[in-house]
Tab-separated table of C-alpha atoms in Angstrom:
chain	number	residue	atom	x	y	z
B	1	UNK	CA	58.131	98.045	-6.411
B	2	UNK	CA	57.129	100.090	-10.204
B	3	UNK	CA	60.788	101.165	-9.786
B	4	UNK	CA	62.475	97.873	-9.432
B	5	UNK	CA	60.299	96.208	-11.535
B	6	UNK	CA	61.354	98.954	-14.504
B	7	UNK	CA	65.261	98.523	-13.952
B	8	UNK	CA	64.491	94.172	-13.886
B	9	UNK	CA	62.788	94.691	-17.318
B	10	UNK	CA	65.263	97.476	-18.620
B	11	UNK	CA	68.051	94.186	-17.027
B	12	UNK	CA	65.575	92.072	-18.865
B	13	UNK	CA	65.847	93.671	-22.220
B	14	UNK	CA	69.503	95.064	-22.644
B	15	UNK	CA	70.399	90.488	-22.015
B	16	UNK	CA	68.132	89.825	-24.609
B	17	UNK	CA	69.237	92.915	-27.171
B	18	UNK	CA	73.338	91.505	-26.167
B	19	UNK	CA	71.966	88.028	-26.920
B	20	UNK	CA	70.851	89.086	-30.031
B	21	UNK	CA	73.755	90.453	-31.184
B	22	UNK	CA	75.427	87.316	-30.066
B	23	UNK	CA	73.992	84.833	-31.753
B	24	UNK	CA	74.043	86.739	-35.038
B	25	UNK	CA	77.919	86.611	-36.045
B	26	UNK	CA	77.354	82.423	-34.341
B	27	UNK	CA	74.633	82.193	-36.541
B	28	UNK	CA	77.124	83.346	-39.819
B	29	UNK	CA	79.514	80.554	-38.276
B	30	UNK	CA	76.905	77.140	-37.882
B	31	UNK	CA	76.059	78.643	-41.871
B	32	UNK	CA	79.478	77.935	-42.585
B	33	UNK	CA	80.566	75.002	-40.785
B	34	UNK	CA	76.980	74.010	-42.832
B	35	UNK	CA	78.693	74.626	-45.825
B	36	UNK	CA	82.387	73.288	-44.972
B	37	UNK	CA	80.896	69.771	-44.016
B	38	UNK	CA	78.248	69.541	-46.823
B	39	UNK	CA	80.975	70.640	-48.696
B	40	UNK	CA	83.565	67.577	-46.687
B	41	UNK	CA	80.203	65.318	-48.370
B	42	UNK	CA	80.194	64.994	-51.335
B	43	UNK	CA	83.836	65.228	-52.082
B	44	UNK	CA	83.651	61.615	-50.089
B	45	UNK	CA	81.097	60.788	-51.749
B	46	UNK	CA	83.311	61.705	-55.324
B	47	UNK	CA	85.970	60.062	-54.834
B	48	UNK	CA	84.384	57.093	-53.772
B	49	UNK	CA	85.268	54.043	-55.323
B	50	UNK	CA	88.248	56.029	-57.717
B	51	UNK	CA	92.357	55.635	-57.138
B	52	UNK	CA	92.628	57.451	-53.762
B	53	UNK	CA	89.979	55.081	-51.157
B	54	UNK	CA	90.365	52.444	-52.871
B	55	UNK	CA	93.094	52.017	-51.014
B	56	UNK	CA	92.266	51.398	-47.638
B	57	UNK	CA	89.940	49.073	-49.092
B	58	UNK	CA	92.040	46.335	-50.352
B	59	UNK	CA	91.711	45.081	-46.578
B	60	UNK	CA	95.858	44.069	-46.368
B	61	UNK	CA	96.925	45.451	-43.192
B	62	UNK	CA	99.624	47.443	-44.021
B	63	UNK	CA	97.902	49.508	-46.573
B	64	UNK	CA	95.374	50.420	-43.853
B	65	UNK	CA	98.206	51.414	-41.418
B	66	UNK	CA	99.766	53.423	-44.144
B	67	UNK	CA	96.270	54.656	-44.608
B	68	UNK	CA	95.427	55.450	-40.783
B	69	UNK	CA	98.870	57.297	-40.658
B	70	UNK	CA	97.970	59.834	-43.296
B	71	UNK	CA	95.223	60.896	-41.650
B	72	UNK	CA	97.840	62.082	-39.586
B	73	UNK	CA	99.875	64.137	-41.730
B	74	UNK	CA	97.792	66.898	-42.883
B	75	UNK	CA	99.297	68.336	-38.686
B	76	UNK	CA	102.482	68.440	-39.775
B	77	UNK	CA	101.398	71.158	-41.983
B	78	UNK	CA	97.881	72.684	-39.299
B	79	UNK	CA	99.781	72.778	-36.766
B	80	UNK	CA	103.090	75.189	-36.992
B	81	UNK	CA	102.029	77.681	-38.297
B	82	UNK	CA	97.847	77.889	-38.016
B	83	UNK	CA	97.768	77.795	-33.698
B	84	UNK	CA	100.220	80.666	-34.319
B	85	UNK	CA	97.944	82.340	-36.739
B	86	UNK	CA	94.908	82.609	-34.593
B	87	UNK	CA	97.003	83.722	-30.910
B	88	UNK	CA	95.466	86.952	-30.315
B	89	UNK	CA	95.212	88.641	-33.930
B	90	UNK	CA	92.097	89.825	-34.734
B	91	UNK	CA	90.110	88.525	-37.833
B	92	UNK	CA	92.651	85.826	-37.661
B	93	UNK	CA	90.074	83.042	-37.101
B	94	UNK	CA	88.035	84.846	-39.860
B	95	UNK	CA	90.592	85.260	-42.432
B	96	UNK	CA	91.495	81.723	-41.920
B	97	UNK	CA	87.992	80.026	-41.969
B	98	UNK	CA	87.835	81.992	-45.590
B	99	UNK	CA	91.098	80.520	-46.327
B	100	UNK	CA	90.581	76.951	-45.913
B	101	UNK	CA	87.391	77.448	-48.068
B	102	UNK	CA	88.951	78.700	-51.123
B	103	UNK	CA	91.577	76.696	-50.993
B	104	UNK	CA	89.421	73.359	-51.155
B	105	UNK	CA	87.185	74.769	-54.096
B	106	UNK	CA	90.474	75.632	-56.372
B	107	UNK	CA	91.652	71.670	-55.744
B	108	UNK	CA	87.756	70.347	-56.260
B	109	UNK	CA	88.337	71.767	-59.107
B	110	UNK	CA	91.723	70.653	-60.155
B	111	UNK	CA	89.815	66.722	-59.212
B	112	UNK	CA	87.703	66.866	-61.725
B	113	UNK	CA	89.636	65.650	-64.217
B	114	UNK	CA	91.989	63.646	-62.632
B	115	UNK	CA	90.284	61.494	-60.737
B	116	UNK	CA	91.983	58.217	-62.333
B	117	UNK	CA	95.190	59.919	-62.071
B	118	UNK	CA	97.923	59.550	-59.560
B	119	UNK	CA	97.946	64.045	-58.193
B	120	UNK	CA	94.120	62.484	-56.727
B	121	UNK	CA	96.536	61.967	-53.826
B	122	UNK	CA	98.413	65.050	-53.328
B	123	UNK	CA	95.128	67.189	-53.944
B	124	UNK	CA	93.316	64.796	-51.946
B	125	UNK	CA	95.585	65.367	-48.584
B	126	UNK	CA	95.282	69.546	-49.892
B	127	UNK	CA	91.443	68.956	-49.204
B	128	UNK	CA	92.450	67.136	-45.340
B	129	UNK	CA	95.049	69.489	-44.797
B	130	UNK	CA	91.853	72.809	-45.314
B	131	UNK	CA	89.793	70.309	-43.851
B	132	UNK	CA	91.648	69.777	-40.634
B	133	UNK	CA	92.043	73.999	-40.246
B	134	UNK	CA	88.730	74.702	-40.804
B	135	UNK	CA	88.114	72.561	-37.960
B	136	UNK	CA	90.981	74.236	-35.556
B	137	UNK	CA	89.627	77.637	-36.955
B	138	UNK	CA	85.677	77.263	-36.327
B	139	UNK	CA	86.736	75.848	-32.506
B	140	UNK	CA	89.061	78.887	-32.245
B	141	UNK	CA	87.626	81.432	-32.996
B	142	UNK	CA	82.995	80.520	-31.330
B	143	UNK	CA	84.328	82.529	-27.682
B	144	UNK	CA	85.543	85.871	-29.500
B	145	UNK	CA	81.957	84.978	-31.045
B	146	UNK	CA	79.470	84.219	-28.309
B	147	UNK	CA	80.865	87.347	-26.039
B	148	UNK	CA	82.564	89.327	-28.435
B	149	UNK	CA	82.702	92.656	-26.828
B	150	UNK	CA	82.316	91.387	-23.622
B	151	UNK	CA	79.484	92.640	-22.872
B	152	UNK	CA	78.616	91.055	-19.577
B	153	UNK	CA	78.221	93.135	-16.828
B	154	UNK	CA	79.610	91.149	-13.966
B	155	UNK	CA	81.876	87.737	-14.287
B	156	UNK	CA	79.855	85.129	-13.562
B	157	UNK	CA	81.276	82.448	-11.534
B	158	UNK	CA	82.786	79.475	-13.687
B	159	UNK	CA	80.257	77.050	-13.981
B	160	UNK	CA	76.885	79.333	-14.539
B	161	UNK	CA	75.679	80.690	-17.619
B	162	UNK	CA	78.577	81.627	-20.144
B	163	UNK	CA	79.988	77.479	-19.355
B	164	UNK	CA	76.266	76.624	-20.814
B	165	UNK	CA	77.081	78.740	-23.580
B	166	UNK	CA	79.867	76.984	-24.767
B	167	UNK	CA	78.654	74.068	-23.848
B	168	UNK	CA	74.731	74.958	-26.311
B	169	UNK	CA	77.048	76.549	-29.124
B	170	UNK	CA	79.792	73.694	-29.417
B	171	UNK	CA	76.141	70.631	-29.630
B	172	UNK	CA	74.746	73.017	-31.733
B	173	UNK	CA	77.860	72.933	-34.184
B	174	UNK	CA	77.847	69.435	-34.178
B	175	UNK	CA	74.477	69.064	-34.644
B	176	UNK	CA	74.982	71.265	-38.241
B	177	UNK	CA	78.087	69.969	-39.100
B	178	UNK	CA	75.557	65.817	-38.149
B	179	UNK	CA	72.429	67.911	-40.935
B	180	UNK	CA	75.455	69.436	-43.184
B	181	UNK	CA	77.353	66.175	-43.422
B	182	UNK	CA	74.024	64.068	-44.122
B	183	UNK	CA	72.517	66.242	-47.050
B	184	UNK	CA	76.166	66.576	-48.476
B	185	UNK	CA	75.474	62.610	-49.136
B	186	UNK	CA	72.659	62.223	-49.874
B	187	UNK	CA	72.515	65.184	-53.006
B	188	UNK	CA	75.959	63.684	-53.741
B	189	UNK	CA	74.888	59.497	-54.007
B	190	UNK	CA	71.708	61.809	-56.333
B	191	UNK	CA	74.756	63.474	-58.318
B	192	UNK	CA	76.735	61.115	-59.332
B	193	UNK	CA	74.805	58.549	-60.696
B	194	UNK	CA	72.998	61.937	-62.790
B	195	UNK	CA	76.584	63.460	-63.803
B	196	UNK	CA	79.863	61.362	-62.555
B	197	UNK	CA	82.117	63.877	-62.095
B	198	UNK	CA	79.237	66.612	-61.440
B	199	UNK	CA	79.473	65.655	-58.159
B	200	UNK	CA	83.632	67.616	-57.505
B	201	UNK	CA	82.021	70.786	-59.379
B	202	UNK	CA	78.918	70.919	-57.705
B	203	UNK	CA	81.860	70.561	-53.758
B	204	UNK	CA	83.389	73.450	-55.748
B	205	UNK	CA	80.402	75.792	-55.991
B	206	UNK	CA	80.015	74.850	-51.759
B	207	UNK	CA	83.369	75.930	-50.418
B	208	UNK	CA	83.277	79.236	-52.818
B	209	UNK	CA	79.625	79.319	-51.243
B	210	UNK	CA	81.204	79.046	-48.139
B	211	UNK	CA	84.493	81.211	-48.960
B	212	UNK	CA	81.869	84.380	-48.861
B	213	UNK	CA	80.005	83.254	-46.056
B	214	UNK	CA	83.315	83.156	-44.688
B	215	UNK	CA	84.696	86.846	-45.974
B	216	UNK	CA	80.998	87.716	-43.857
B	217	UNK	CA	81.446	86.654	-40.153
B	218	UNK	CA	82.695	89.777	-38.348
B	219	UNK	CA	86.261	91.066	-37.219
B	220	UNK	CA	85.738	91.298	-33.030
B	221	UNK	CA	88.652	92.645	-29.942
B	222	UNK	CA	89.771	89.252	-28.678
B	223	UNK	CA	89.893	91.230	-25.303
B	224	UNK	CA	86.800	90.203	-24.312
B	225	UNK	CA	85.575	87.553	-21.558
B	226	UNK	CA	85.187	84.268	-21.652
B	227	UNK	CA	83.776	82.519	-18.990
B	228	UNK	CA	83.108	85.167	-17.499
B	229	UNK	CA	86.476	86.843	-16.850
B	230	UNK	CA	88.182	89.630	-19.195
B	231	UNK	CA	91.579	88.062	-20.559
B	232	UNK	CA	94.137	91.082	-21.725
B	233	UNK	CA	94.338	93.184	-24.710
B	234	UNK	CA	96.391	91.162	-27.335
B	235	UNK	CA	97.239	93.434	-30.523
B	236	UNK	CA	98.983	92.201	-33.698
B	237	UNK	CA	102.022	94.848	-32.373
B	238	UNK	CA	102.984	92.982	-29.549
B	239	UNK	CA	104.320	89.476	-30.798
B	240	UNK	CA	105.944	89.264	-27.200
B	241	UNK	CA	102.929	88.976	-24.858
B	242	UNK	CA	101.530	86.197	-27.579
B	243	UNK	CA	104.902	84.187	-26.777
B	244	UNK	CA	104.777	83.957	-23.337
B	245	UNK	CA	101.164	83.195	-23.562
B	246	UNK	CA	102.384	80.553	-25.939
B	247	UNK	CA	104.660	79.306	-23.667
B	248	UNK	CA	103.291	79.375	-20.486
B	249	UNK	CA	101.350	75.714	-19.580
B	250	UNK	CA	97.879	75.361	-20.154
B	251	UNK	CA	95.415	75.843	-17.017
B	252	UNK	CA	95.042	72.571	-14.696
B	253	UNK	CA	91.788	71.761	-15.368
B	254	UNK	CA	92.791	71.835	-19.570
B	255	UNK	CA	95.645	69.554	-18.951
B	256	UNK	CA	94.036	66.824	-17.440
B	257	UNK	CA	91.252	67.233	-19.993
B	258	UNK	CA	92.960	66.695	-22.618
B	259	UNK	CA	94.455	63.651	-20.657
B	260	UNK	CA	91.347	62.456	-20.573
B	261	UNK	CA	90.254	63.293	-24.635
B	262	UNK	CA	93.765	61.760	-25.235
B	263	UNK	CA	92.813	58.899	-23.824
B	264	UNK	CA	89.073	58.138	-25.050
B	265	UNK	CA	89.939	58.744	-28.376
B	266	UNK	CA	93.355	56.056	-28.250
B	267	UNK	CA	90.409	53.047	-27.006
B	268	UNK	CA	87.784	54.413	-28.958
B	269	UNK	CA	89.977	54.099	-32.439
B	270	UNK	CA	91.280	50.531	-30.783
B	271	UNK	CA	88.208	49.246	-29.659
B	272	UNK	CA	86.303	49.879	-33.847
B	273	UNK	CA	89.241	48.659	-35.536
B	274	UNK	CA	89.325	45.652	-33.877
B	275	UNK	CA	85.820	44.427	-34.081
B	276	UNK	CA	86.222	45.960	-38.042
B	277	UNK	CA	89.040	43.258	-37.850
B	278	UNK	CA	86.764	40.515	-35.963
B	279	UNK	CA	83.910	40.777	-38.020
B	280	UNK	CA	85.939	40.245	-41.177
B	281	UNK	CA	87.668	37.464	-39.403
B	282	UNK	CA	83.897	36.208	-39.057
B	283	UNK	CA	83.220	36.531	-42.601
B	284	UNK	CA	81.241	39.759	-42.096
B	285	UNK	CA	80.280	41.182	-45.617
B	286	UNK	CA	80.704	44.946	-46.028
B	287	UNK	CA	77.421	45.606	-44.950
B	288	UNK	CA	78.228	44.552	-41.494
B	289	UNK	CA	81.084	46.865	-41.803
B	290	UNK	CA	79.512	49.850	-43.100
B	291	UNK	CA	76.761	49.001	-40.131
B	292	UNK	CA	80.053	48.864	-37.826
B	293	UNK	CA	80.684	52.546	-38.956
B	294	UNK	CA	76.876	54.535	-39.190
B	295	UNK	CA	76.626	53.092	-35.027
B	296	UNK	CA	79.367	55.424	-34.859
B	297	UNK	CA	77.865	57.776	-36.746
B	298	UNK	CA	74.643	57.718	-35.328
B	299	UNK	CA	76.375	57.851	-31.774
B	300	UNK	CA	77.751	61.099	-32.756
B	301	UNK	CA	74.810	62.645	-33.510
B	302	UNK	CA	72.563	61.335	-30.874
B	303	UNK	CA	75.158	62.877	-28.984
B	304	UNK	CA	75.339	66.084	-30.699
B	305	UNK	CA	71.843	66.700	-29.870
B	306	UNK	CA	71.470	65.726	-25.981
B	307	UNK	CA	75.045	66.592	-24.778
B	308	UNK	CA	73.951	70.119	-23.964
B	309	UNK	CA	71.652	69.463	-22.403
B	310	UNK	CA	73.397	66.758	-19.821
B	311	UNK	CA	76.396	69.297	-19.595
B	312	UNK	CA	73.276	71.400	-18.094
B	313	UNK	CA	74.126	68.932	-15.045
B	314	UNK	CA	76.804	67.695	-15.508
B	315	UNK	CA	79.213	70.163	-16.733
B	316	UNK	CA	82.334	69.783	-18.946
B	317	UNK	CA	84.051	67.493	-16.175
B	318	UNK	CA	81.140	65.596	-16.174
B	319	UNK	CA	81.272	64.954	-19.815
B	320	UNK	CA	84.818	63.917	-20.189
B	321	UNK	CA	84.522	61.718	-17.018
B	322	UNK	CA	81.106	60.473	-19.032
B	323	UNK	CA	82.828	59.482	-22.193
B	324	UNK	CA	85.596	57.725	-21.098
B	325	UNK	CA	83.070	55.457	-18.726
B	326	UNK	CA	80.615	55.022	-21.663
B	327	UNK	CA	83.318	54.141	-23.543
B	328	UNK	CA	84.778	51.673	-21.292
B	329	UNK	CA	81.441	50.151	-20.384
B	330	UNK	CA	81.281	49.394	-23.694
B	331	UNK	CA	84.212	48.112	-24.386
B	332	UNK	CA	83.791	45.331	-21.327
B	333	UNK	CA	80.108	44.306	-22.183
B	334	UNK	CA	81.660	43.813	-26.273
B	335	UNK	CA	83.849	40.967	-24.574
B	336	UNK	CA	83.138	37.826	-25.843
B	337	UNK	CA	79.930	39.005	-27.714
B	338	UNK	CA	81.670	40.219	-31.078
B	339	UNK	CA	78.839	39.899	-33.071
B	340	UNK	CA	77.425	42.157	-36.448
B	341	UNK	CA	74.356	44.377	-33.941
B	342	UNK	CA	76.447	43.817	-31.292
B	343	UNK	CA	79.187	45.621	-33.590
B	344	UNK	CA	77.014	47.858	-34.081
B	345	UNK	CA	75.470	48.533	-31.268
B	346	UNK	CA	78.874	49.277	-29.750
B	347	UNK	CA	80.082	51.593	-32.420
B	348	UNK	CA	77.488	54.140	-31.388
B	349	UNK	CA	78.484	54.193	-27.699
B	350	UNK	CA	81.630	54.615	-28.646
B	351	UNK	CA	80.897	57.598	-31.293
B	352	UNK	CA	78.522	58.761	-28.487
B	353	UNK	CA	81.509	58.670	-25.809
B	354	UNK	CA	83.761	60.542	-27.906
B	355	UNK	CA	81.417	63.403	-29.089
B	356	UNK	CA	80.763	63.522	-25.062
B	357	UNK	CA	84.981	64.129	-24.480
B	358	UNK	CA	84.687	66.309	-27.307
B	359	UNK	CA	81.982	68.918	-26.414
B	360	UNK	CA	83.415	69.190	-23.154
B	361	UNK	CA	87.249	69.442	-23.382
B	362	UNK	CA	86.234	72.216	-26.392
B	363	UNK	CA	84.396	73.922	-23.947
B	364	UNK	CA	86.272	73.734	-21.583
B	365	UNK	CA	90.181	75.042	-23.708
B	366	UNK	CA	87.493	77.620	-24.701
B	367	UNK	CA	87.338	79.296	-21.749
B	368	UNK	CA	90.077	78.667	-19.670
B	369	UNK	CA	92.061	79.321	-22.483
B	370	UNK	CA	93.609	83.098	-23.065
B	371	UNK	CA	92.717	84.268	-26.809
B	372	UNK	CA	96.416	84.648	-26.385
B	373	UNK	CA	96.979	81.353	-26.458
B	374	UNK	CA	93.646	79.899	-27.373
B	375	UNK	CA	94.609	78.463	-31.628
B	376	UNK	CA	97.844	76.815	-29.861
B	377	UNK	CA	96.561	75.124	-27.585
B	378	UNK	CA	93.727	73.804	-29.296
B	379	UNK	CA	95.424	72.982	-32.387
B	380	UNK	CA	97.749	70.748	-29.870
B	381	UNK	CA	95.228	69.219	-28.759
B	382	UNK	CA	93.818	67.992	-32.088
B	383	UNK	CA	97.159	66.882	-32.831
B	384	UNK	CA	97.106	64.925	-29.884
B	385	UNK	CA	94.019	63.315	-29.887
B	386	UNK	CA	94.555	62.194	-33.965
B	387	UNK	CA	97.796	60.427	-33.599
B	388	UNK	CA	95.706	59.108	-29.933
B	389	UNK	CA	93.204	57.908	-32.578
B	390	UNK	CA	95.382	56.289	-35.302
B	391	UNK	CA	97.652	54.756	-32.124
B	392	UNK	CA	95.114	52.867	-30.929
B	393	UNK	CA	93.782	51.950	-34.205
B	394	UNK	CA	97.064	50.672	-35.713
B	395	UNK	CA	97.628	48.281	-33.235
B	396	UNK	CA	94.326	45.709	-33.915
B	397	UNK	CA	95.890	45.964	-37.409
B	398	UNK	CA	99.038	45.754	-37.211
B	399	UNK	CA	99.097	42.797	-34.992
B	400	UNK	CA	96.268	40.313	-34.536
B	401	UNK	CA	95.248	40.785	-30.929
B	402	UNK	CA	93.139	37.994	-29.430
B	403	UNK	CA	88.970	40.070	-29.394
B	404	UNK	CA	88.465	39.730	-26.069
B	405	UNK	CA	91.670	40.087	-24.272
B	406	UNK	CA	92.090	43.343	-25.946
B	407	UNK	CA	88.198	44.606	-25.383
B	408	UNK	CA	88.486	43.374	-21.036
B	409	UNK	CA	92.556	45.718	-21.398
B	410	UNK	CA	91.184	48.544	-23.187
B	411	UNK	CA	87.964	48.357	-20.338
B	412	UNK	CA	90.183	48.281	-17.893
B	413	UNK	CA	92.399	51.331	-19.476
B	414	UNK	CA	88.971	53.565	-19.154
B	415	UNK	CA	88.527	52.624	-15.820
B	416	UNK	CA	92.889	53.873	-15.339
B	417	UNK	CA	91.870	57.023	-16.684
B	418	UNK	CA	88.319	58.017	-15.686
B	419	UNK	CA	90.404	57.515	-12.138
B	420	UNK	CA	93.383	59.397	-12.843
B	421	UNK	CA	91.174	62.545	-14.289
B	422	UNK	CA	88.432	62.444	-10.909
B	423	UNK	CA	91.909	61.968	-8.395
B	424	UNK	CA	93.185	65.511	-10.559
B	425	UNK	CA	90.175	67.636	-10.270
B	426	UNK	CA	89.745	66.955	-6.605
B	427	UNK	CA	93.394	67.834	-6.016
B	428	UNK	CA	92.944	70.721	-8.013
B	429	UNK	CA	89.705	71.703	-5.688
B	430	UNK	CA	91.724	71.366	-2.677
B	431	UNK	CA	94.600	73.448	-3.911
B	432	UNK	CA	92.382	76.178	-5.402
B	433	UNK	CA	90.777	75.767	-1.901
B	434	UNK	CA	93.665	76.283	0.486
B	435	UNK	CA	94.975	79.125	-1.939
B	436	UNK	CA	94.096	82.559	0.487
B	437	UNK	CA	91.610	84.161	-0.700
């Protein structure tokens, strides 16, 4: 018994030591992400009321549609390059994060004296591109830093410890993003009243500090384990292996999850813009529209704090299905009941549903897709999600749709998507069980 106790104690201490080693890089990544969102919030506050933000607030449907299409454009720049850069290359995520921070620092500094100039448009576009590049690179780096050296002694079944780790880490990143964005907004408002254009200088300094933090991230070999499996090593001198992995179809669960999350984004964009124009038809002012947007943000924050705990019980598949059902139920309950308070509550529920689906998909793709194809898979998925969001949002912007039937149609679409997702998972499980061991 003493020998067994000693062995158990040794394993426990070893596990704690490995967890401590893997948590330090994740702590640094969390700081990098918090600084990034803080800087983005400072930029948003600095540009509020300027020529850039005056366009979508103008209430003209064509201008709002143009603004929505502008949010897709950064992916046309990021998608062809960033995914291939991140696929199986050691240190690529670290360099991408540092480059995105450094470029934002330079662009924010250049924008200080150009807030009333047409040059603000390309500068703001560049800031948006770099922000998207940061988000994709951060997502791709999480599994690399979670278990950087393949330190687990035995493979664990999918859905066990590693799945909880990924969901917890992604939830933590969402929390620090919410806290960083809130802090940036508060600091930006205070600085705007005191020093005006100094907010953009503060953003430039914030991104400069983020560059240094990103460069402090470790460079780990991607031939470790993620999700209890060991992936083959891929080096910069092995382009054929990376190309083969990139061209291969993602696993079935990832494809189903991507479809489910695409449905959530499309319904979310459709419902939120439908509510916004319905409130405008009812004569609700800017405060009411702000309450709708605040509800979406609060729902995302609440989800960031609560969903990692739910992931321990329902896994990623449950988060995705739950996000679909929450968005569908919200649209159904709002039908015929749209008002300022109801719209704010609906925005909160939609924000939580979108956060649930995002957390489920991120954790799943990080575990199921090999490092040699992970960057491309994440980039393509994020591009698809943004296209779905814009496609859903453009419909109520371009056409004066009746609110109640449209909300019922959105609820039905979520029900169909949830049913399709569940049936697809059951088919995958049946196919896996029928295969010989």
